[in-house]
mmCIF file of C-alpha atoms in Angstrom:
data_model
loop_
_atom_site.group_PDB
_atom_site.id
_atom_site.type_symbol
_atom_site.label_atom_id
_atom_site.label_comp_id
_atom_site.label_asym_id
_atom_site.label_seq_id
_atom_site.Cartn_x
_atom_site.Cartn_y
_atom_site.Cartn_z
ATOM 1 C CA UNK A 685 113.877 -162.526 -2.899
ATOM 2 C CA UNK A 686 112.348 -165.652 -1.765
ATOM 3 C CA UNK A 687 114.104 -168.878 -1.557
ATOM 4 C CA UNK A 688 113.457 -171.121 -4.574
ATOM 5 C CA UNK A 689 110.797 -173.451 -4.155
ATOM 6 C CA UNK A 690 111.530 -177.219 -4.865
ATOM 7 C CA UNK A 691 109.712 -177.192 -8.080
ATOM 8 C CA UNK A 692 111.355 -174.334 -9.500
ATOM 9 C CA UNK A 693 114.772 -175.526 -8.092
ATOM 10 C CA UNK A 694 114.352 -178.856 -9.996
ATOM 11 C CA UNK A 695 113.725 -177.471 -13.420
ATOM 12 C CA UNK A 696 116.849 -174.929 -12.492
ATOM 13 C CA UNK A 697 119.060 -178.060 -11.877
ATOM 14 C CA UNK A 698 117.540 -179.979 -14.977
ATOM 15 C CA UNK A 699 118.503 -177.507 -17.389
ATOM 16 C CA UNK A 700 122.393 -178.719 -17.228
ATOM 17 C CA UNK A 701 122.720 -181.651 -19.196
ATOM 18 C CA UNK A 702 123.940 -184.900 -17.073
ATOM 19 C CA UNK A 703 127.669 -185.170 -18.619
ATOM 20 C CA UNK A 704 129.303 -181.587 -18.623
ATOM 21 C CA UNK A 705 131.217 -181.148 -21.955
ATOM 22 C CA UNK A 706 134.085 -179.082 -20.371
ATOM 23 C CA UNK A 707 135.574 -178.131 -24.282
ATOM 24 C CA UNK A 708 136.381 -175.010 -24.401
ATOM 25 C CA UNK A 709 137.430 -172.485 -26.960
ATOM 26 C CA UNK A 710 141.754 -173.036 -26.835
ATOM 27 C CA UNK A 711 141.368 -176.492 -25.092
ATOM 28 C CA UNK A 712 139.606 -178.391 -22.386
ATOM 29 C CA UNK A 713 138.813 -177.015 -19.109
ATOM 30 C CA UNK A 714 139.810 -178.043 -16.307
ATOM 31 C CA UNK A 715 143.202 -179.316 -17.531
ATOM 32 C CA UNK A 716 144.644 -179.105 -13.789
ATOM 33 C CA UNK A 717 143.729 -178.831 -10.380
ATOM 34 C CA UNK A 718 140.645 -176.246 -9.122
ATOM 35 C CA UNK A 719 140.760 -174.349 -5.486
ATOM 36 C CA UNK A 720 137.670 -173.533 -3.654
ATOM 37 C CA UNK A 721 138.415 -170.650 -1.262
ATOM 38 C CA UNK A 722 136.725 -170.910 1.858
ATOM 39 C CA UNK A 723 137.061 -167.609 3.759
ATOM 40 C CA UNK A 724 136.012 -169.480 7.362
ATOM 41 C CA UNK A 725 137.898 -171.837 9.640
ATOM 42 C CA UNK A 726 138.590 -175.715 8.830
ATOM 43 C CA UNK A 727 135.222 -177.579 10.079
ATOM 44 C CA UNK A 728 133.228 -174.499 9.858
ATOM 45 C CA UNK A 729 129.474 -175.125 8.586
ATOM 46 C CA UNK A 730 130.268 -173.791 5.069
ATOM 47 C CA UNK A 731 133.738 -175.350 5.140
ATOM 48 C CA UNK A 732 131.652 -178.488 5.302
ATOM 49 C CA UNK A 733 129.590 -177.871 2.646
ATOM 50 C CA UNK A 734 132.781 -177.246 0.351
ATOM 51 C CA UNK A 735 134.473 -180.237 1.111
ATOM 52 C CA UNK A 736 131.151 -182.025 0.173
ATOM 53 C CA UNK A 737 130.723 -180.212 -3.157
ATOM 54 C CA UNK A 738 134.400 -180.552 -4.066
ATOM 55 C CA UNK A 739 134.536 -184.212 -3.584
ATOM 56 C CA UNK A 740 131.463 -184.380 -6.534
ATOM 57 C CA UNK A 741 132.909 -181.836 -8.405
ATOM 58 C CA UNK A 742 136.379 -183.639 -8.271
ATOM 59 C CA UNK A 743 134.830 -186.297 -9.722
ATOM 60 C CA UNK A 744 132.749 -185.260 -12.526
ATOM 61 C CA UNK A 745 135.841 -183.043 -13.708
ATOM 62 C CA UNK A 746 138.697 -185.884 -12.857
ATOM 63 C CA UNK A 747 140.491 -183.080 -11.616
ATOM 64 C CA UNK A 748 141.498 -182.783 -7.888
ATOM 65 C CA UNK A 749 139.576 -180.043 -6.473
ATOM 66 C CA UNK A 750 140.922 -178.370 -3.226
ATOM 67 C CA UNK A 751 139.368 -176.495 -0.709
ATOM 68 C CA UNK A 752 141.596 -174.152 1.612
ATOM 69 C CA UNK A 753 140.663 -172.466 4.407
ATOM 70 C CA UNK A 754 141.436 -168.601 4.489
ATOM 71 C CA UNK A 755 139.618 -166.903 7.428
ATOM 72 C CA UNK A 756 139.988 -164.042 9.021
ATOM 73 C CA UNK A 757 138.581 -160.523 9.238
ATOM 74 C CA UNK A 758 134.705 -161.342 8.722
ATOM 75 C CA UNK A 759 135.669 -163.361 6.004
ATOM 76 C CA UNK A 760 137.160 -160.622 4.278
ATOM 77 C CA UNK A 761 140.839 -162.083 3.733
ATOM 78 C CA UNK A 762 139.517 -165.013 1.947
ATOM 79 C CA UNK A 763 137.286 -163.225 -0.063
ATOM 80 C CA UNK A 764 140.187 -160.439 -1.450
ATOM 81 C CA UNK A 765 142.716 -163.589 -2.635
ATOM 82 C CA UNK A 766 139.857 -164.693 -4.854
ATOM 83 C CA UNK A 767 139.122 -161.172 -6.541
ATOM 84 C CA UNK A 768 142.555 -160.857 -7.209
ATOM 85 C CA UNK A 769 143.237 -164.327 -8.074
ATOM 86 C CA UNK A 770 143.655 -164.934 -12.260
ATOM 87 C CA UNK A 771 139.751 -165.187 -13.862
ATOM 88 C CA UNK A 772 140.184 -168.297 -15.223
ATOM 89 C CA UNK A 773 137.754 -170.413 -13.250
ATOM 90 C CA UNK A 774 140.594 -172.386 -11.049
ATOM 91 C CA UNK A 775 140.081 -170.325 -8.407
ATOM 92 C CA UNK A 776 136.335 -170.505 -6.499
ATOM 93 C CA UNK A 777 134.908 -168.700 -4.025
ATOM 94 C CA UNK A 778 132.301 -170.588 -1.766
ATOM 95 C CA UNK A 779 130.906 -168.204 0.866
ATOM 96 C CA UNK A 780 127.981 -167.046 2.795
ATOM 97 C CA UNK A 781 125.903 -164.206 3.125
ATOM 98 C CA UNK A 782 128.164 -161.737 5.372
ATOM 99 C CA UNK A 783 130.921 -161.395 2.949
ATOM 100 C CA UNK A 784 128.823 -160.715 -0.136
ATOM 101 C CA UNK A 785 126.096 -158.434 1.184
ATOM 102 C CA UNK A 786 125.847 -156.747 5.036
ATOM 103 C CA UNK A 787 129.847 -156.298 5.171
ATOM 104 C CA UNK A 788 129.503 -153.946 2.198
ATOM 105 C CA UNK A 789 127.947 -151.878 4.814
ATOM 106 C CA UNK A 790 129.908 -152.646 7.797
ATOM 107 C CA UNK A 791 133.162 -151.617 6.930
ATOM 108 C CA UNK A 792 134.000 -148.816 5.543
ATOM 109 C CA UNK A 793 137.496 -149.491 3.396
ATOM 110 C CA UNK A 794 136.409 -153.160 2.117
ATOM 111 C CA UNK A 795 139.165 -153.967 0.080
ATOM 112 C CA UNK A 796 137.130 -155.263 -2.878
ATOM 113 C CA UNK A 797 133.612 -154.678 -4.480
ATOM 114 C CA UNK A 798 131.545 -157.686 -4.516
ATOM 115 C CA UNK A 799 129.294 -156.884 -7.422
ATOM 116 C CA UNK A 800 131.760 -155.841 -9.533
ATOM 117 C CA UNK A 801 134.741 -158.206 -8.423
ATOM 118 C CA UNK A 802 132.857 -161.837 -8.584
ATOM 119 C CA UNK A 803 130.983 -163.272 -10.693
ATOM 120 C CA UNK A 804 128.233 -165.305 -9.222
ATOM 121 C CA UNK A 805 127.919 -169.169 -10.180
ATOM 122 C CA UNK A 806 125.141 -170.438 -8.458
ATOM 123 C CA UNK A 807 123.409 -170.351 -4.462
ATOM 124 C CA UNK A 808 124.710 -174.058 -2.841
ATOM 125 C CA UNK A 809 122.595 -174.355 0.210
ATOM 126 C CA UNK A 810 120.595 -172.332 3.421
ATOM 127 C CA UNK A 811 120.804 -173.312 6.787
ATOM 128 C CA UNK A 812 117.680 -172.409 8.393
ATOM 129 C CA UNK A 813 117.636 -169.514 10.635
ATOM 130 C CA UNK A 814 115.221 -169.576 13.646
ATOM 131 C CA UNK A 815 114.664 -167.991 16.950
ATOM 132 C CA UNK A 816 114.933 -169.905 19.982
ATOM 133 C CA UNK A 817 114.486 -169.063 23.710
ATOM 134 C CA UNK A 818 115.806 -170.642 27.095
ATOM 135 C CA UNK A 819 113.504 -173.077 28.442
ATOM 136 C CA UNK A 820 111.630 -171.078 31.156
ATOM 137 C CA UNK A 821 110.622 -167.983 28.982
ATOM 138 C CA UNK A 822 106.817 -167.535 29.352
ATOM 139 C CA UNK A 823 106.538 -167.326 25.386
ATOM 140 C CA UNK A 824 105.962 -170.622 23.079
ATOM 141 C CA UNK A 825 105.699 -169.051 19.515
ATOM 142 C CA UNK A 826 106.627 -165.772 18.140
ATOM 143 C CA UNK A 827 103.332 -164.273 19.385
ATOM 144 C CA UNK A 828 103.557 -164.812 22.234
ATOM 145 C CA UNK A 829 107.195 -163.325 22.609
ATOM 146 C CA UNK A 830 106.300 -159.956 21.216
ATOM 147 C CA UNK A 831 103.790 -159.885 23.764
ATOM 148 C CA UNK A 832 105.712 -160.397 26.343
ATOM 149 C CA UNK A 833 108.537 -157.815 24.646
ATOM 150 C CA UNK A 834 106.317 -155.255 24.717
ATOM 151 C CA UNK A 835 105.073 -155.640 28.176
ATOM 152 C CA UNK A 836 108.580 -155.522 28.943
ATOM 153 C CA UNK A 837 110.627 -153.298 26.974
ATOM 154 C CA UNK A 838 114.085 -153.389 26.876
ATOM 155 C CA UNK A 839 114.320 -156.290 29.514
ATOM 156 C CA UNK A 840 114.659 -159.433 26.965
ATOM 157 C CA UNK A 841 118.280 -160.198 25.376
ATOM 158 C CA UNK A 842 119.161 -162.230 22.604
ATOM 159 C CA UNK A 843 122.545 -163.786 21.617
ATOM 160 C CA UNK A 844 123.936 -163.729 18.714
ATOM 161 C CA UNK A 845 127.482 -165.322 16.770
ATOM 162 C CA UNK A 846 128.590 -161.774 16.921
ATOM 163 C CA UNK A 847 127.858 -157.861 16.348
ATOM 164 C CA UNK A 848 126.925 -157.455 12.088
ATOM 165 C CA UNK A 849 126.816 -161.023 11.556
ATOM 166 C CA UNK A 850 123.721 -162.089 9.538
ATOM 167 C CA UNK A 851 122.211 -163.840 12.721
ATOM 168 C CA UNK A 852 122.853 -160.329 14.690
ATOM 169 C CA UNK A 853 121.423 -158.826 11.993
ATOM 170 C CA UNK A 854 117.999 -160.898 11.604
ATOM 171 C CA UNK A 855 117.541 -160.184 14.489
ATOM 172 C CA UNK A 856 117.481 -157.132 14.352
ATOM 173 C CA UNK A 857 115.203 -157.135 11.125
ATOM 174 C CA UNK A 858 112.725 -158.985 13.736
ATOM 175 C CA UNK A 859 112.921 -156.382 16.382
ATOM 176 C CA UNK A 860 112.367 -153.763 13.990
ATOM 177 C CA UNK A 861 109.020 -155.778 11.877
ATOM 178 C CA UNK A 862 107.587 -156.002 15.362
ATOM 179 C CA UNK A 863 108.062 -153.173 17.064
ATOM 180 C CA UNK A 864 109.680 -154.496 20.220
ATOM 181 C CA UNK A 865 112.960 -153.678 22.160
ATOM 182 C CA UNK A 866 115.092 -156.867 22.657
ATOM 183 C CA UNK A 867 118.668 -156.070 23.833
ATOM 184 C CA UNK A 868 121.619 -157.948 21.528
ATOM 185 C CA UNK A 869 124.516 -159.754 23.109
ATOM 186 C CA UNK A 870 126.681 -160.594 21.019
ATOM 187 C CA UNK A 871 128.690 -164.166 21.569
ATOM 188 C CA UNK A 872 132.272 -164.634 19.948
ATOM 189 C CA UNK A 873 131.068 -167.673 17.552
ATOM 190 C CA UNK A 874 126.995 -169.462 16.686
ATOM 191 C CA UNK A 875 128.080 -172.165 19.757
ATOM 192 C CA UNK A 876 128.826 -169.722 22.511
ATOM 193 C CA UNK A 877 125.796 -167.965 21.888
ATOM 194 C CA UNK A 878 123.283 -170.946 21.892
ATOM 195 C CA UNK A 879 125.019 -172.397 25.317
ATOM 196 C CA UNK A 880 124.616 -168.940 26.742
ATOM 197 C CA UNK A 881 120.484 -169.158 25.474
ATOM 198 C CA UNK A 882 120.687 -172.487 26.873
ATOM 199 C CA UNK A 883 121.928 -171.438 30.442
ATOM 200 C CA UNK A 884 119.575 -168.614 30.717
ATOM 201 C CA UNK A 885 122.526 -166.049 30.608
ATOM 202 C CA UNK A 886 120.267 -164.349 27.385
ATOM 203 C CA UNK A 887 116.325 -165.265 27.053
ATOM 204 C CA UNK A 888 116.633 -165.214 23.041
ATOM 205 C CA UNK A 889 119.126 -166.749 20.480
ATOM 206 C CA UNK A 890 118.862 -166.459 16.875
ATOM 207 C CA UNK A 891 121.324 -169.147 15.492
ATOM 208 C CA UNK A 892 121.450 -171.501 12.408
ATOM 209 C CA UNK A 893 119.127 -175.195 13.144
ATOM 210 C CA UNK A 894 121.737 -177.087 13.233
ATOM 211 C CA UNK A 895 123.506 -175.885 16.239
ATOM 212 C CA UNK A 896 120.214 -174.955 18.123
ATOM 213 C CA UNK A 897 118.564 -178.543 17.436
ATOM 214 C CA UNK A 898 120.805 -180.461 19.999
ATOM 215 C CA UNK A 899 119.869 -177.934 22.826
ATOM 216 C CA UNK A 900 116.057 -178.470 21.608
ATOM 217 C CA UNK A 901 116.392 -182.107 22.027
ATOM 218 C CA UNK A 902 117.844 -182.070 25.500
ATOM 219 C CA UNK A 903 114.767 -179.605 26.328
ATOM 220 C CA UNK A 904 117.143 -176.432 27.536
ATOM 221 C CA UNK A 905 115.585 -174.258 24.057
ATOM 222 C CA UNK A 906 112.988 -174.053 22.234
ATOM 223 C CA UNK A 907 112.053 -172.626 19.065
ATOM 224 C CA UNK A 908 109.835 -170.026 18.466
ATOM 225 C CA UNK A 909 109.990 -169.670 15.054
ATOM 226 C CA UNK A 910 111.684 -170.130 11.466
ATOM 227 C CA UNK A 911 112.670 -166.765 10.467
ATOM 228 C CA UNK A 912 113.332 -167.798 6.603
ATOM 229 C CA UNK A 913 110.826 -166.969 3.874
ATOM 230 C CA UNK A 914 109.419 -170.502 3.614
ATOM 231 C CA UNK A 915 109.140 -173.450 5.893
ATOM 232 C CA UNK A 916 112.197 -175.543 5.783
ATOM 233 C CA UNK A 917 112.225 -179.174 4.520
ATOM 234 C CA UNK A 918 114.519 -179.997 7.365
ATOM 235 C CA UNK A 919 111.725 -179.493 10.260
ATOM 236 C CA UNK A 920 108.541 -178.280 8.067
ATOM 237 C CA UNK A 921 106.228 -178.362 11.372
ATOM 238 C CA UNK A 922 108.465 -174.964 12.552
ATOM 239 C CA UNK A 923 106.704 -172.111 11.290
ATOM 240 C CA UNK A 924 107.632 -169.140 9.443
ATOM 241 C CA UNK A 925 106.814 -165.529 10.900
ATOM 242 C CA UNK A 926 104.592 -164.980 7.681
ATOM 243 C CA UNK A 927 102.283 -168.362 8.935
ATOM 244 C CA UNK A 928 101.854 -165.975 12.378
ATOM 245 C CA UNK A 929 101.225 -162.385 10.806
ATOM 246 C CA UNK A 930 104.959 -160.980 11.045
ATOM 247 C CA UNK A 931 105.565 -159.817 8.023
ATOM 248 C CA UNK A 932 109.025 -158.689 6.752
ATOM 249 C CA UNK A 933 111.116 -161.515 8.441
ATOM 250 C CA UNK A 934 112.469 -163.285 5.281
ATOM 251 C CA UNK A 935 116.259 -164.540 6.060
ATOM 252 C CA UNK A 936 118.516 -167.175 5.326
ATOM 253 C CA UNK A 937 121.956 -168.151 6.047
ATOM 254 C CA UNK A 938 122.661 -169.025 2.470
ATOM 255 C CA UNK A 939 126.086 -169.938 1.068
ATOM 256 C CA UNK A 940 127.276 -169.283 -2.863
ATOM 257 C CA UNK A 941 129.503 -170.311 -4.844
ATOM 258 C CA UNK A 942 131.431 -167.323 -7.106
ATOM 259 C CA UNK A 943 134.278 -166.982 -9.377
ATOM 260 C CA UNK A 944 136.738 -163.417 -10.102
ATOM 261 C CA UNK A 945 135.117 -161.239 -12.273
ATOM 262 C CA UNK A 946 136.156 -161.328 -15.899
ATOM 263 C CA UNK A 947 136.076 -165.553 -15.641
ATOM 264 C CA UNK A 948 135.756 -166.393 -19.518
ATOM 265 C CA UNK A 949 132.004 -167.377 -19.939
ATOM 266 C CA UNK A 950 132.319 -170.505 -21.671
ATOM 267 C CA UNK A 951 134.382 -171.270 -18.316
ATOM 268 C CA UNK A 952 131.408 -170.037 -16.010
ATOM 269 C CA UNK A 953 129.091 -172.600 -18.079
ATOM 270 C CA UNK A 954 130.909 -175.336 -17.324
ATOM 271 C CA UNK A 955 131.558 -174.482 -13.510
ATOM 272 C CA UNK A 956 127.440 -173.842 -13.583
ATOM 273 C CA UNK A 957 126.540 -176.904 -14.969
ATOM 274 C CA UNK A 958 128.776 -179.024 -13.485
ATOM 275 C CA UNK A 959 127.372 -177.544 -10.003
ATOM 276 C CA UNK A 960 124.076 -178.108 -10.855
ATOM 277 C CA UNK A 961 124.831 -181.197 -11.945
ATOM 278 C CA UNK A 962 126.713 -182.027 -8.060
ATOM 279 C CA UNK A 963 123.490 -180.443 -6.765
ATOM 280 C CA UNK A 964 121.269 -182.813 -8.504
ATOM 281 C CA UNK A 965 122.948 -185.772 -7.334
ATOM 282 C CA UNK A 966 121.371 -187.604 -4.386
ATOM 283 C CA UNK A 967 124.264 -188.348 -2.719
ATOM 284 C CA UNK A 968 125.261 -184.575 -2.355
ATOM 285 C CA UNK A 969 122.129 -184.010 -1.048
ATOM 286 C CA UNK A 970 121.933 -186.606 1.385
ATOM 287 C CA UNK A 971 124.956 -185.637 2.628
ATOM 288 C CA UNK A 972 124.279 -181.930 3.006
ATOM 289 C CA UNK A 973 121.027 -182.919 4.766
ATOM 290 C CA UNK A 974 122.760 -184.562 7.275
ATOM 291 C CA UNK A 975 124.265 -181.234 8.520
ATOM 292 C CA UNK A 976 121.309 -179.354 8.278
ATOM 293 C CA UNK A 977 121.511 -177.404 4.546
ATOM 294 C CA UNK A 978 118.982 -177.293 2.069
ATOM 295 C CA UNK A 979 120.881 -177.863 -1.238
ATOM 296 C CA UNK A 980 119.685 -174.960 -3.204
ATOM 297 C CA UNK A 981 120.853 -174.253 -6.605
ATOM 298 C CA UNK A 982 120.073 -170.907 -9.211
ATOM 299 C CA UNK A 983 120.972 -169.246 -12.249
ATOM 300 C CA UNK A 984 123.437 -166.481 -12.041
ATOM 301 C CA UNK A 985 120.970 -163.849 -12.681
ATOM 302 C CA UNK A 986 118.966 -165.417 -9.661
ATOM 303 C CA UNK A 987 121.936 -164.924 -7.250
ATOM 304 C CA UNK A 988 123.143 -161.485 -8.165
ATOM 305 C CA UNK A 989 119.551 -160.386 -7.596
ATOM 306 C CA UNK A 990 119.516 -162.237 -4.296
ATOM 307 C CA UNK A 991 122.539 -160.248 -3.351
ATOM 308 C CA UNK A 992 121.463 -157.061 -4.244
ATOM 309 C CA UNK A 993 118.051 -157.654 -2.314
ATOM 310 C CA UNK A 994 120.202 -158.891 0.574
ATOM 311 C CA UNK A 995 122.664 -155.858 0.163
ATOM 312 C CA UNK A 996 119.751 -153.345 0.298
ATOM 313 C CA UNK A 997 117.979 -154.976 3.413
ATOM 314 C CA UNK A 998 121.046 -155.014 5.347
ATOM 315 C CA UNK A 999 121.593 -151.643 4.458
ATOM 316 C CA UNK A 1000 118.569 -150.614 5.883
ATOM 317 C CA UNK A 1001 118.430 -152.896 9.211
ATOM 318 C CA UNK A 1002 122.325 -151.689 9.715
ATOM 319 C CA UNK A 1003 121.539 -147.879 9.397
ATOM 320 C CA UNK A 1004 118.058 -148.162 11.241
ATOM 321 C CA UNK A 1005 119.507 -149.900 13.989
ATOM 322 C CA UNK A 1006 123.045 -148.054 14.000
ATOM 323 C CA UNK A 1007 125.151 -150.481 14.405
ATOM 324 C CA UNK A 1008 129.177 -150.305 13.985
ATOM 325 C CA UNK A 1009 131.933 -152.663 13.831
ATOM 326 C CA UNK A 1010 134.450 -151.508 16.518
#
């Protein structure tokens, strides 16, 4: 599934009406505090994001609304408390891609089903994904670098946050759309793998904009390419693989917000329009500029068929390439 363009996202957004009538059938909702469940560490890129859209939401609901912090486990830990957790819409999930589509595939006794356990709400934001490379590679666009791959097989490396993560993972998806044989290293974290790309310990790093941009500016990386499905708003002059003749590159590090399955769906209205409504707001999306994510909003229906399309890919680039959690 492609990412929604701007045009299509604004009539998405501009279907909630600008005051959310939170009445619900047996009172108003939300009569008392709301938790967003963030299943990543305090000051985390998503974690961010939360604390953003809970200040807005806070105040459109004049309810306090909470994020906490419950990492662990590829995001797994955080992810079980809120499938378990009463369906009654005070109790949010706010997560990424990982924890709703490739760990379905990566672990074998995942303690909860995501399509059947959580209700989806709405996509909040991307962070463009691209592909960098240390300073002295002889390669200045994708091209160029599967060139060089292929006269060299098996010689290149590229970093990654970590083996099965969604960066791992793309690139992976690139390897196999082009044909080339790039060894993975995978880094404990997006940070440690970008200073390693920066140092020349790996040639390659695919890692979220926002951490790879400082590196750019001090001239130790530079990009190659965008590996999302359109060019990003955030640095527009960065191709995508489609604008060089890679096909089948189409990633995002997207983050969603969900609620336990079952959540009553004059509930799920409110928590949709209201977020659409946070979305909309200039503020919000000023602020979630600033760290480098693309406010992106959708209809349920949109979401659940951007996980499924997700779920499937990974599937595929996870069995094709054989990789296992250890």
């Amino acid at each position: 599934m492609k990412w929604i363009p701007r045009a299509v996202l604004a009539l998405v957004l501009s279907a909630a009406a600008p005051g959310v009538n939170s009445q619900v059938p047996g009172g108003s909702f939300p009569s008392r505090p709301i938790t967003i469940i963030v299943p990543y560490p305090a000051g985390a890129g998503t974690d961010a994001t939360a604390r953003i859209i809970a200040r807005s939401m806070s105040e459109r609901f004049r309810q306090p609304v909470v994020v906490q912090n419950r990492a662990g486990a590829a995001g797994i830990i955080g992810v079980d408390l809120v499938v378990k957790a009463p369906p009654d819409g005070y109790t949010l999930l706010l997560t990424t891609a990982n924890t709703l589509t490739s760990n379905v595939s990566l672990y074998k006794n995942l303690p909860y089903d995501p399509g059947a356990q959580l209700a989806p709400i709405s996509l909040v934001g991307n962070v463009p994904v691209v592909l960098a490379a240390f300073r002295d590679v002889p390669a200045n666009n994708a091209p160029e670098l599967v060139a060089l791959a292929k006269a060299h097989p098996g010689k290149l490396t590229f970093g990654s946050a970590g083996n099965g993560t969604v960066l791992h993972l793309s690139g992976e998806l690139f390897k196999s759309a082009t044909g080339t044989n790039i060894v993975h290293v995978p880094y404990k974290g997006i940070a440690p793998s970008v200073a390693a790309a920066a140092a020349g310990e790996t040639q390659l790093v695919v890692a979220d904009l926002t951490t790879v941009e400082p590196m750019v500016q001090a001239k130790r990386l530079k990009i190659l390419g965008n590996l999302g499905a359109v060019r990003s708003p955030l640095a527009p002059r960065i191709p995508i693989m489609a604008d060089v003749g890679i096909e089948g590159v189409e990633v995002g590090a997207w983050s969603a917000m969900l609620a336990p399955a079952g959540t009553p769906e004059t509930v799920m209205a409110v928590l949709g329009a209201t977020l659409a409504d946070t979305l909309r707001s200039q503020d919000v999306r000023d602020n979630l500029l600033k760290i480098f994510v693309e406010p992106q909003g959708s209809t349920p229906d949109q979401l659940r068929v951007l996980i499924d399309a997700d779920t499937r890919k990974w599937r595929r680039v996870i069995a094709e390439a054989g990789i296992k959690i250890d």
